[in-house]
């Protein structure tokens, strides 16, 4: 009952959503099934705060549902999913799915994808180079999308 009421609180506003997300994360694994089910909630705020809680819990069973959130109709949900998938960025399927969002139609999602890739880099220099990495350094290729061209060192 407490888990369901916390998920219901996420509907109100972002302040309540953040508090509920933190409380659900502190409950941990017992909240996992309800949080995964909440990824199908009709209110986007519930979906993105559920992603945040799942990431904080860190259970591997959350990876596939959060990856599915990358296809959500709401760009904010997709951006939140991209960021929080950093929890599991060492997994190849997660890295590939996140990098795939560089072609997302939303500039919000593309921007958070670049931030996630950059934040997940272990080294302060580009691979195979002694020069400092740029803010947008992610891999050894060019990525293009309609409004810009980003040099990936």
Coordinates of N, CA and C in Angstrom, one line a residue:
X1 N 0.8 -1.2 0.0 CA 0.0 0.0 0.0 C 0.9 1.3 0.0
X2 N 2.0 1.2 0.7 CA 2.8 2.4 0.8 C 3.5 2.7 -0.6
X3 N 3.9 1.6 -1.2 CA 4.5 1.8 -2.5 C 3.5 2.4 -3.5
X4 N 2.3 1.9 -3.6 CA 1.3 2.4 -4.5 C 1.0 3.8 -4.2
X5 N 0.9 4.2 -2.9 CA 0.6 5.6 -2.6 C 1.8 6.5 -3.0
X6 N 3.0 6.1 -2.9 CA 4.1 6.9 -3.3 C 4.1 7.1 -4.8
X7 N 3.8 6.0 -5.6 CA 3.7 6.2 -7.0 C 2.6 7.2 -7.4
X8 N 1.4 7.1 -6.7 CA 0.3 8.0 -6.9 C 0.8 9.5 -6.6
X9 N 1.6 9.7 -5.6 CA 2.1 11.0 -5.3 C 2.9 11.7 -6.4
X10 N 3.6 10.9 -7.2 CA 4.4 11.4 -8.3 C 3.5 12.2 -9.3
X11 N 2.2 12.0 -9.4 CA 1.4 12.6 -10.3 C 1.3 14.1 -10.0
X12 N 1.3 14.5 -8.8 CA 1.1 15.9 -8.4 C 2.0 16.9 -9.0
X13 N 3.3 16.9 -8.8 CA 4.2 17.8 -9.3 C 5.6 17.2 -9.2
X14 N 6.6 18.0 -9.7 CA 8.0 17.4 -9.7 C 8.5 17.4 -8.2
X15 N 8.2 18.3 -7.4 CA 8.6 18.2 -6.0 C 8.2 17.0 -5.3
X16 N 6.9 16.7 -5.4 CA 6.3 15.5 -4.9 C 6.9 14.2 -5.6
X17 N 7.1 14.3 -6.9 CA 7.6 13.2 -7.6 C 9.0 12.9 -7.2
X18 N 9.8 13.9 -7.0 CA 11.2 13.6 -6.5 C 11.2 13.0 -5.1
X19 N 10.4 13.5 -4.2 CA 10.3 13.0 -2.9 C 9.9 11.5 -2.9
X20 N 8.8 11.2 -3.7 CA 8.3 9.9 -3.8 C 9.4 9.0 -4.4
X21 N 10.1 9.5 -5.5 CA 11.1 8.7 -6.1 C 12.2 8.3 -5.1
X22 N 12.6 9.2 -4.3 CA 13.7 9.0 -3.3 C 13.2 8.0 -2.3
X23 N 11.9 8.1 -1.8 CA 11.3 7.2 -0.9 C 11.3 5.8 -1.4
X24 N 10.9 5.7 -2.7 CA 10.8 4.4 -3.3 C 12.2 3.7 -3.5
X25 N 13.1 4.6 -3.8 CA 14.5 4.0 -3.9 C 15.0 3.5 -2.6
X26 N 14.6 4.2 -1.5 CA 15.1 3.8 -0.2 C 14.4 2.5 0.2
X27 N 13.2 2.2 -0.3 CA 12.5 0.9 -0.1 C 13.3 -0.2 -0.8
X28 N 13.8 0.1 -1.9 CA 14.7 -0.8 -2.6 C 14.0 -1.9 -3.5
X29 N 14.5 -3.1 -3.5 CA 14.0 -4.1 -4.3 C 12.5 -4.4 -4.2
X30 N 11.9 -4.3 -3.0 CA 10.5 -4.6 -2.9 C 9.6 -3.7 -3.8
X31 N 10.2 -2.5 -4.1 CA 9.5 -1.5 -4.9 C 9.6 -1.7 -6.4
X32 N 10.6 -2.6 -6.8 CA 10.9 -2.8 -8.2 C 9.7 -3.2 -9.1
X33 N 8.9 -4.2 -8.8 CA 7.8 -4.5 -9.7 C 6.8 -3.3 -9.9
X34 N 6.5 -2.6 -8.9 CA 5.6 -1.4 -9.0 C 6.2 -0.3 -9.8
X35 N 7.5 -0.1 -9.6 CA 8.2 0.9 -10.4 C 8.3 0.5 -11.9
X36 N 8.6 -0.7 -12.2 CA 8.6 -1.2 -13.6 C 7.2 -1.0 -14.2
X37 N 6.2 -1.4 -13.5 CA 4.8 -1.2 -14.0 C 4.5 0.3 -14.2
X38 N 5.0 1.2 -13.4 CA 4.8 2.6 -13.5 C 5.4 3.2 -14.8
X39 N 6.3 2.5 -15.4 CA 6.8 3.0 -16.7 C 5.8 3.0 -17.8
X40 N 4.6 2.4 -17.5 CA 3.5 2.5 -18.5 C 2.4 3.4 -18.0
X41 N 2.7 4.2 -17.0 CA 1.7 5.1 -16.5 C 1.4 6.2 -17.5
X42 N 0.1 6.7 -17.6 CA -0.2 7.7 -18.6 C 0.4 9.1 -18.4
X43 N 0.8 9.3 -17.1 CA 1.5 10.6 -16.8 C 3.0 10.5 -16.9
X44 N 3.6 11.3 -17.8 CA 5.0 11.3 -18.1 C 5.8 11.5 -16.8
X45 N 5.4 12.4 -15.9 CA 6.1 12.6 -14.7 C 6.3 11.3 -13.8
X46 N 5.3 10.5 -13.8 CA 5.4 9.3 -13.1 C 6.4 8.3 -13.8
X47 N 6.4 8.4 -15.1 CA 7.4 7.5 -15.8 C 8.8 8.0 -15.5
X48 N 9.1 9.3 -15.6 CA 10.5 9.7 -15.4 C 11.0 9.6 -14.0
X49 N 10.1 9.8 -13.0 CA 10.6 9.7 -11.6 C 10.7 8.2 -11.3
X50 N 9.9 7.3 -11.9 CA 10.1 5.9 -11.8 C 11.5 5.4 -12.3
X51 N 11.9 6.0 -13.4 CA 13.2 5.7 -14.0 C 14.3 6.1 -13.0
X52 N 14.1 7.3 -12.4 CA 15.2 7.7 -11.5 C 15.2 6.8 -10.3
X53 N 14.1 6.4 -9.8 CA 14.1 5.4 -8.6 C 14.7 4.1 -9.0
X54 N 14.4 3.6 -10.2 CA 15.0 2.3 -10.6 C 16.5 2.4 -10.7
X55 N 17.0 3.5 -11.3 CA 18.4 3.7 -11.4 C 19.1 3.7 -10.0
X56 N 18.4 4.4 -9.1 CA 19.0 4.5 -7.7 C 19.1 3.1 -7.1
X57 N 18.0 2.3 -7.3 CA 18.0 1.0 -6.7 C 19.1 0.2 -7.4
X58 N 19.3 0.3 -8.7 CA 20.4 -0.3 -9.4 C 20.3 -1.8 -9.7
X59 N 19.1 -2.4 -9.5 CA 18.9 -3.8 -9.8 C 18.9 -4.0 -11.3
X60 N 19.6 -5.1 -11.7 CA 19.8 -5.4 -13.2 C 18.4 -5.7 -13.8
X61 N 17.4 -6.1 -13.1 CA 16.1 -6.4 -13.6 C 15.4 -5.1 -14.2
X62 N 15.9 -4.0 -13.9 CA 15.4 -2.7 -14.3 C 15.9 -2.3 -15.7
X63 N 17.0 -2.9 -16.1 CA 17.7 -2.5 -17.4 C 16.8 -2.6 -18.6
X64 N 16.2 -3.7 -18.8 CA 15.3 -3.9 -20.0 C 14.1 -2.9 -20.0
X65 N 13.4 -2.8 -18.9 CA 12.3 -1.8 -18.9 C 12.8 -0.3 -19.1
X66 N 13.9 0.0 -18.6 CA 14.4 1.4 -18.8 C 14.9 1.6 -20.2
X67 N 15.5 0.5 -20.8 CA 15.8 0.6 -22.2 C 14.6 0.8 -23.1
X68 N 13.5 0.2 -22.7 CA 12.2 0.4 -23.5 C 11.7 1.8 -23.4
X69 N 12.1 2.5 -22.3 CA 11.7 3.9 -22.1 C 12.4 4.8 -23.1
X70 N 13.4 4.4 -23.7 CA 14.1 5.2 -24.7 C 13.2 5.4 -25.9
X71 N 12.1 4.6 -26.0 CA 11.2 4.7 -27.1 C 9.9 5.4 -26.7
X72 N 9.9 6.0 -25.5 CA 8.7 6.7 -25.0 C 8.3 7.8 -25.9
X73 N 7.0 8.1 -26.0 CA 6.6 9.2 -26.8 C 7.0 10.6 -26.3
X74 N 7.2 10.7 -25.0 CA 7.6 12.0 -24.4 C 9.1 12.2 -24.4
X75 N 9.6 13.2 -25.0 CA 11.1 13.4 -25.1 C 11.8 13.6 -23.7
X76 N 11.0 14.1 -22.7 CA 11.6 14.2 -21.4 C 11.8 12.9 -20.7
X77 N 10.9 12.0 -20.9 CA 11.1 10.6 -20.4 C 12.3 9.9 -21.1
X78 N 12.4 10.1 -22.4 CA 13.6 9.5 -23.1 C 14.9 10.1 -22.6
X79 N 14.9 11.4 -22.4 CA 16.1 12.1 -21.9 C 16.5 11.6 -20.5
X80 N 15.5 11.5 -19.6 CA 15.7 10.9 -18.3 C 16.2 9.5 -18.3
X81 N 15.7 8.7 -19.2 CA 16.1 7.3 -19.4 C 17.6 7.3 -19.8
X82 N 17.9 8.1 -20.8 CA 19.3 8.2 -21.3 C 20.2 8.5 -20.1
X83 N 19.9 9.5 -19.3 CA 20.8 9.9 -18.2 C 20.9 8.8 -17.2
X84 N 19.8 8.2 -16.8 CA 19.9 7.2 -15.7 C 20.4 5.8 -16.2
X85 N 20.4 5.6 -17.5 CA 21.0 4.3 -18.0 C 22.5 4.3 -17.7
X86 N 23.1 5.5 -17.3 CA 24.5 5.6 -17.0 C 24.8 4.6 -15.8
X87 N 23.8 4.3 -15.0 CA 24.0 3.3 -13.9 C 24.5 2.0 -14.4
X88 N 24.1 1.6 -15.7 CA 24.5 0.4 -16.3 C 25.3 0.5 -17.5
X89 N 26.0 1.6 -17.7 CA 26.7 2.0 -18.9 C 27.8 1.0 -19.3
X90 N 28.3 0.2 -18.3 CA 29.3 -0.8 -18.7 C 28.7 -1.9 -19.5
X91 N 27.4 -2.1 -19.6 CA 26.8 -3.1 -20.4 C 26.7 -2.7 -21.8
X92 N 27.2 -3.5 -22.7 CA 27.2 -3.2 -24.1 C 25.9 -2.8 -24.7
X93 N 24.8 -3.5 -24.4 CA 23.5 -3.2 -24.9 C 23.0 -1.8 -24.4
X94 N 23.4 -1.4 -23.3 CA 23.0 -0.1 -22.8 C 23.8 1.0 -23.5
X95 N 25.1 0.8 -23.6 CA 26.0 1.8 -24.4 C 25.4 2.0 -25.8
X96 N 25.1 0.8 -26.5 CA 24.7 0.9 -27.9 C 23.3 1.6 -27.9
X97 N 22.4 1.4 -27.0 CA 21.1 2.0 -27.0 C 21.2 3.5 -26.7
X98 N 22.1 3.9 -25.8 CA 22.3 5.3 -25.5 C 22.9 6.0 -26.7
X99 N 23.9 5.5 -27.3 CA 24.6 6.1 -28.4 C 23.6 6.2 -29.6
X100 N 22.7 5.2 -29.7 CA 21.6 5.3 -30.7 C 20.7 6.5 -30.6
X101 N 20.6 7.1 -29.4 CA 19.8 8.2 -29.1 C 20.4 9.5 -29.7
X102 N 21.6 9.5 -30.2 CA 22.2 10.6 -30.9 C 21.4 11.0 -32.1
X103 N 20.6 10.1 -32.6 CA 19.8 10.3 -33.8 C 18.3 10.6 -33.4
X104 N 18.1 10.9 -32.1 CA 16.7 11.1 -31.7 C 16.2 12.4 -32.3
X105 N 14.9 12.5 -32.7 CA 14.4 13.8 -33.2 C 14.4 15.0 -32.2
X106 N 14.5 14.7 -31.0 CA 14.5 15.8 -30.0 C 15.9 16.3 -29.6
X107 N 16.0 17.6 -29.7 CA 17.3 18.1 -29.3 C 17.6 17.9 -27.8
X108 N 16.5 17.9 -27.0 CA 16.7 17.6 -25.6 C 17.3 16.2 -25.3
X109 N 16.8 15.2 -26.0 CA 17.4 13.9 -25.9 C 18.8 13.8 -26.4
X110 N 19.0 14.4 -27.6 CA 20.4 14.4 -28.1 C 21.4 15.0 -27.2
X111 N 21.0 16.2 -26.6 CA 21.9 16.9 -25.6 C 22.2 16.0 -24.4
X112 N 21.2 15.4 -23.8 CA 21.4 14.5 -22.7 C 22.2 13.3 -23.0
X113 N 22.0 12.8 -24.3 CA 22.8 11.7 -24.7 C 24.3 12.1 -24.7
X114 N 24.6 13.2 -25.3 CA 26.0 13.7 -25.3 C 26.5 13.8 -23.9
X115 N 25.7 14.4 -23.0 CA 26.2 14.5 -21.6 C 26.4 13.1 -20.9
X116 N 25.5 12.2 -21.2 CA 25.7 10.8 -20.6 C 27.0 10.2 -21.1
X117 N 27.2 10.3 -22.4 CA 28.4 9.7 -23.0 C 29.6 10.3 -22.4
X118 N 29.6 11.6 -22.4 CA 30.8 12.3 -21.8 C 31.0 12.0 -20.3
X119 N 29.9 11.9 -19.6 CA 30.1 11.6 -18.1 C 30.5 10.2 -17.9
X120 N 30.3 9.3 -18.8 CA 30.6 7.9 -18.7 C 32.1 7.6 -19.1
X121 N 32.7 8.6 -19.7 CA 34.1 8.3 -20.1 C 35.0 8.2 -18.9
X122 N 35.9 7.1 -18.9 CA 36.7 6.9 -17.7 C 38.0 7.8 -17.8
X123 N 38.4 8.2 -18.9 CA 39.7 8.9 -19.1 C 39.5 10.4 -19.4
X124 N 40.5 11.2 -18.9 CA 40.4 12.6 -19.2 C 40.9 13.0 -20.6
X125 N 41.4 12.0 -21.4 CA 41.9 12.3 -22.7 C 41.2 11.3 -23.7
X126 N 41.2 11.7 -24.9 CA 40.6 10.9 -26.0 C 41.4 9.6 -26.1
X127 N 40.7 8.5 -26.4 CA 41.4 7.2 -26.6 C 42.4 7.4 -27.8
X128 N 43.6 7.0 -27.6 CA 44.7 7.0 -28.6 C 45.2 8.4 -28.9
X129 N 45.0 9.3 -28.0 CA 45.4 10.7 -28.2 C 45.9 11.2 -26.8
X130 N 46.8 12.2 -26.8 CA 47.2 12.8 -25.6 C 46.6 14.1 -25.4
X131 N 45.7 14.5 -26.3 CA 45.1 15.8 -26.1 C 43.9 15.7 -25.2
X132 N 43.6 16.8 -24.5 CA 42.4 16.7 -23.6 C 41.1 16.5 -24.4
X133 N 40.2 15.7 -23.8 CA 38.9 15.5 -24.5 C 38.1 16.7 -24.4
X134 N 37.3 16.9 -25.5 CA 36.4 18.0 -25.5 C 35.1 17.6 -24.8
X135 N 34.2 18.6 -24.6 CA 33.0 18.3 -23.9 C 32.1 17.3 -24.7
X136 N 32.3 17.2 -26.0 CA 31.5 16.4 -26.9 C 32.3 15.2 -27.4
X137 N 33.4 14.8 -26.8 CA 34.2 13.7 -27.2 C 33.6 12.4 -26.8
X138 N 33.2 11.5 -27.7 CA 32.6 10.3 -27.3 C 33.2 9.0 -28.0
X139 N 33.5 9.1 -29.2 CA 34.0 8.0 -29.9 C 34.8 8.4 -31.1
X140 N 35.2 7.5 -32.0 CA 36.2 7.9 -33.1 C 35.4 8.0 -34.4
X141 N 34.3 8.7 -34.4 CA 33.6 8.9 -35.7 C 32.8 10.2 -35.7
X142 N 32.3 10.5 -36.8 CA 31.4 11.7 -36.9 C 30.0 11.2 -36.8
X143 N 29.2 12.0 -36.1 CA 27.8 11.7 -36.0 C 27.0 12.9 -36.6
X144 N 26.0 12.6 -37.4 CA 25.3 13.7 -38.0 C 23.8 13.6 -37.7
X145 N 23.2 14.7 -37.5 CA 21.7 14.8 -37.4 C 21.3 16.1 -38.1
X146 N 20.0 16.3 -38.3 CA 19.6 17.3 -39.2 C 20.1 18.7 -38.9
X147 N 20.2 19.1 -37.6 CA 20.5 20.5 -37.3 C 22.0 20.7 -37.0
X148 N 22.8 19.7 -36.9 CA 24.2 20.0 -36.5 C 25.1 18.8 -36.9
X149 N 26.4 19.0 -36.8 CA 27.4 18.0 -37.0 C 28.4 18.1 -35.8
X150 N 28.5 17.0 -35.1 CA 29.3 17.0 -33.9 C 30.6 16.1 -34.2
X151 N 31.7 16.7 -34.0 CA 33.0 15.9 -34.2 C 33.2 15.1 -32.9
X152 N 33.2 13.8 -33.1 CA 33.5 12.9 -32.0 C 35.0 12.5 -32.2
X153 N 35.9 13.0 -31.3 CA 37.3 12.8 -31.5 C 37.8 11.4 -31.6

